[in-house]
């Protein structure tokens, strides 16, 4: 793969509301603070790595479609606008923007509120809340906020689905269905999600936020980063377990060099991390596991991995970066970002 350029990055995370904050925390390699998470049963305490409040109220929250939107939409909007950067203000009238929003748990806060109202009294459950519960709500709000969105899609899956969103955006660009594409991964916090995570990954701490990549075929818009490769999606099955899927993904990416960096999806869970450790045991360069610093952000964490990889290359800290995503229950998929030779 060549000729696909990264022309913008955006992030909202427990580190803060931009890519600079994300990079600063990752360079320190110190885990972000954990806080108790309120839940109906105080006998079972839960923790989370929350997104801190923004230093100033984002102006986009005044948009009619975002006044009642869930936090997941707010995070996605902030990441999207940062990734668009100068394009957001200087896009020509005929510009066509593609939008891919990737989610795993989705709008859980409004879903919990709606079903709580329904269980309490179905006759009084607010119909105004229901539209905010559907997985497509964030993409719908973003399309209205950004304008000139000619293609929009919502992908739901495990965290590895984020790179499928990137692959879909590449298809749209190469088919000339869009001039630029935003790919966003986002999640929001709720005790229900943290409780569900506890049942599967006892050592994980929930986090939330969003990450965004803006892709284009125009080298003049590049940050100096090119998408070199996306592997096949190796779907878990009785014939291809997580370890074999991780190894198959690894075999489709370059062997690496000591100057390069690997962003993997490990999270201090020995059983779940074992397939990825086996796949990348021969990696010769630096490696960074974002979830150990920022918490288990599910789809948002997958997006942060890609954003951090691109930021590393754009800053000149590494000539190339590999991203490894071994999902929790669906697939293993990887990508490679490298310094663009077309960039002066």
PDB file of N, CA and C in Angstrom, residues 158 160 164 230-237 240-253 325-327 329-334:
ATOM      1  N   UNK A 158     -15.113  -5.449  17.955  1.00  0.00           N
ATOM      2  CA  UNK A 158     -14.103  -5.358  19.002  1.00  0.00           C
ATOM      3  C   UNK A 158     -13.070  -4.308  18.594  1.00  0.00           C
ATOM      4  N   UNK A 160     -10.182  -4.185  17.389  1.00  0.00           N
ATOM      5  CA  UNK A 160      -9.477  -4.338  16.116  1.00  0.00           C
ATOM      6  C   UNK A 160     -10.277  -3.807  14.940  1.00  0.00           C
ATOM      7  N   UNK A 164     -10.236  -1.860  10.509  1.00  0.00           N
ATOM      8  CA  UNK A 164     -11.160  -2.117   9.411  1.00  0.00           C
ATOM      9  C   UNK A 164     -11.792  -0.808   8.955  1.00  0.00           C
ATOM     10  N   UNK A 230      -1.928  -2.367   5.825  1.00  0.00           N
ATOM     11  CA  UNK A 230      -2.924  -2.904   6.751  1.00  0.00           C
ATOM     12  C   UNK A 230      -3.019  -4.394   6.451  1.00  0.00           C
ATOM     13  N   UNK A 231      -2.924  -5.208   7.463  1.00  0.00           N
ATOM     14  CA  UNK A 231      -2.982  -6.645   7.248  1.00  0.00           C
ATOM     15  C   UNK A 231      -4.419  -7.086   6.972  1.00  0.00           C
ATOM     16  N   UNK A 232      -4.570  -8.332   6.616  1.00  0.00           N
ATOM     17  CA  UNK A 232      -5.904  -8.918   6.564  1.00  0.00           C
ATOM     18  C   UNK A 232      -6.477  -8.965   7.979  1.00  0.00           C
ATOM     19  N   UNK A 233      -7.783  -9.049   8.061  1.00  0.00           N
ATOM     20  CA  UNK A 233      -8.433  -9.263   9.352  1.00  0.00           C
ATOM     21  C   UNK A 233      -8.498 -10.765   9.598  1.00  0.00           C
ATOM     22  N   UNK A 234      -7.743 -11.238  10.574  1.00  0.00           N
ATOM     23  CA  UNK A 234      -7.679 -12.672  10.873  1.00  0.00           C
ATOM     24  C   UNK A 234      -8.711 -12.977  11.956  1.00  0.00           C
ATOM     25  N   UNK A 235      -9.854 -13.484  11.522  1.00  0.00           N
ATOM     26  CA  UNK A 235     -10.998 -13.672  12.401  1.00  0.00           C
ATOM     27  C   UNK A 235     -10.842 -14.930  13.252  1.00  0.00           C
ATOM     28  N   UNK A 236     -11.106 -14.801  14.546  1.00  0.00           N
ATOM     29  CA  UNK A 236     -10.992 -15.929  15.456  1.00  0.00           C
ATOM     30  C   UNK A 236     -12.058 -16.979  15.122  1.00  0.00           C
ATOM     31  N   UNK A 237     -11.654 -18.241  15.209  1.00  0.00           N
ATOM     32  CA  UNK A 237     -12.589 -19.335  14.941  1.00  0.00           C
ATOM     33  C   UNK A 237     -12.041 -20.598  15.595  1.00  0.00           C
ATOM     34  N   UNK A 240      -8.835 -21.088  13.922  1.00  0.00           N
ATOM     35  CA  UNK A 240      -7.839 -20.025  14.050  1.00  0.00           C
ATOM     36  C   UNK A 240      -8.050 -19.335  15.398  1.00  0.00           C
ATOM     37  N   UNK A 241      -7.377 -19.822  16.423  1.00  0.00           N
ATOM     38  CA  UNK A 241      -7.541 -19.219  17.740  1.00  0.00           C
ATOM     39  C   UNK A 241      -6.802 -17.886  17.812  1.00  0.00           C
ATOM     40  N   UNK A 242      -6.865 -17.220  18.954  1.00  0.00           N
ATOM     41  CA  UNK A 242      -6.300 -15.883  19.070  1.00  0.00           C
ATOM     42  C   UNK A 242      -4.789 -15.884  18.836  1.00  0.00           C
ATOM     43  N   UNK A 243      -4.108 -16.916  19.315  1.00  0.00           N
ATOM     44  CA  UNK A 243      -2.653 -16.964  19.128  1.00  0.00           C
ATOM     45  C   UNK A 243      -2.288 -17.127  17.661  1.00  0.00           C
ATOM     46  N   UNK A 244      -2.944 -18.039  16.977  1.00  0.00           N
ATOM     47  CA  UNK A 244      -2.646 -18.257  15.561  1.00  0.00           C
ATOM     48  C   UNK A 244      -3.051 -17.039  14.737  1.00  0.00           C
ATOM     49  N   UNK A 245      -4.146 -16.392  15.119  1.00  0.00           N
ATOM     50  CA  UNK A 245      -4.562 -15.181  14.400  1.00  0.00           C
ATOM     51  C   UNK A 245      -3.542 -14.066  14.596  1.00  0.00           C
ATOM     52  N   UNK A 246      -3.028 -13.917  15.818  1.00  0.00           N
ATOM     53  CA  UNK A 246      -2.013 -12.897  16.080  1.00  0.00           C
ATOM     54  C   UNK A 246      -0.741 -13.171  15.290  1.00  0.00           C
ATOM     55  N   UNK A 247      -0.335 -14.428  15.229  1.00  0.00           N
ATOM     56  CA  UNK A 247       0.854 -14.793  14.463  1.00  0.00           C
ATOM     57  C   UNK A 247       0.665 -14.543  12.965  1.00  0.00           C
ATOM     58  N   UNK A 248      -0.543 -14.821  12.471  1.00  0.00           N
ATOM     59  CA  UNK A 248      -0.826 -14.570  11.056  1.00  0.00           C
ATOM     60  C   UNK A 248      -0.774 -13.082  10.749  1.00  0.00           C
ATOM     61  N   UNK A 249      -1.312 -12.275  11.655  1.00  0.00           N
ATOM     62  CA  UNK A 249      -1.240 -10.822  11.476  1.00  0.00           C
ATOM     63  C   UNK A 249       0.204 -10.348  11.474  1.00  0.00           C
ATOM     64  N   UNK A 250       0.983 -10.838  12.422  1.00  0.00           N
ATOM     65  CA  UNK A 250       2.385 -10.444  12.531  1.00  0.00           C
ATOM     66  C   UNK A 250       3.160 -10.789  11.265  1.00  0.00           C
ATOM     67  N   UNK A 251       2.856 -11.922  10.661  1.00  0.00           N
ATOM     68  CA  UNK A 251       3.603 -12.371   9.477  1.00  0.00           C
ATOM     69  C   UNK A 251       3.388 -11.463   8.274  1.00  0.00           C
ATOM     70  N   UNK A 252       2.336 -10.638   8.293  1.00  0.00           N
ATOM     71  CA  UNK A 252       2.036  -9.763   7.167  1.00  0.00           C
ATOM     72  C   UNK A 252       2.629  -8.367   7.316  1.00  0.00           C
ATOM     73  N   UNK A 253       3.378  -8.140   8.387  1.00  0.00           N
ATOM     74  CA  UNK A 253       4.026  -6.853   8.602  1.00  0.00           C
ATOM     75  C   UNK A 253       5.536  -7.030   8.580  1.00  0.00           C
ATOM     76  N   UNK A 325      -3.259  -4.926  16.848  1.00  0.00           N
ATOM     77  CA  UNK A 325      -4.552  -5.003  17.516  1.00  0.00           C
ATOM     78  C   UNK A 325      -5.022  -6.451  17.520  1.00  0.00           C
ATOM     79  N   UNK A 326      -4.974  -7.073  18.682  1.00  0.00           N
ATOM     80  CA  UNK A 326      -5.518  -8.419  18.854  1.00  0.00           C
ATOM     81  C   UNK A 326      -6.799  -8.239  19.668  1.00  0.00           C
ATOM     82  N   UNK A 327      -7.928  -8.284  18.986  1.00  0.00           N
ATOM     83  CA  UNK A 327      -9.200  -7.958  19.612  1.00  0.00           C
ATOM     84  C   UNK A 327      -9.604  -8.940  20.686  1.00  0.00           C
ATOM     85  N   UNK A 329     -12.569 -10.493  21.033  1.00  0.00           N
ATOM     86  CA  UNK A 329     -13.414 -11.643  20.680  1.00  0.00           C
ATOM     87  C   UNK A 329     -13.669 -11.815  19.185  1.00  0.00           C
ATOM     88  N   UNK A 330     -12.990 -11.037  18.324  1.00  0.00           N
ATOM     89  CA  UNK A 330     -13.315 -11.125  16.905  1.00  0.00           C
ATOM     90  C   UNK A 330     -12.131 -11.367  15.991  1.00  0.00           C
ATOM     91  N   UNK A 331     -11.084 -10.549  16.102  1.00  0.00           N
ATOM     92  CA  UNK A 331     -10.077 -10.564  15.046  1.00  0.00           C
ATOM     93  C   UNK A 331      -8.743  -9.986  15.502  1.00  0.00           C
ATOM     94  N   UNK A 332      -7.718 -10.302  14.741  1.00  0.00           N
ATOM     95  CA  UNK A 332      -6.396  -9.686  14.891  1.00  0.00           C
ATOM     96  C   UNK A 332      -6.070  -8.984  13.585  1.00  0.00           C
ATOM     97  N   UNK A 333      -5.600  -7.753  13.692  1.00  0.00           N
ATOM     98  CA  UNK A 333      -5.295  -6.956  12.505  1.00  0.00           C
ATOM     99  C   UNK A 333      -4.210  -5.948  12.887  1.00  0.00           C
ATOM    100  N   UNK A 334      -3.352  -5.625  11.948  1.00  0.00           N
ATOM    101  CA  UNK A 334      -2.258  -4.706  12.228  1.00  0.00           C
ATOM    102  C   UNK A 334      -2.071  -3.695  11.111  1.00  0.00           C
TER     103      UNK A 334
END
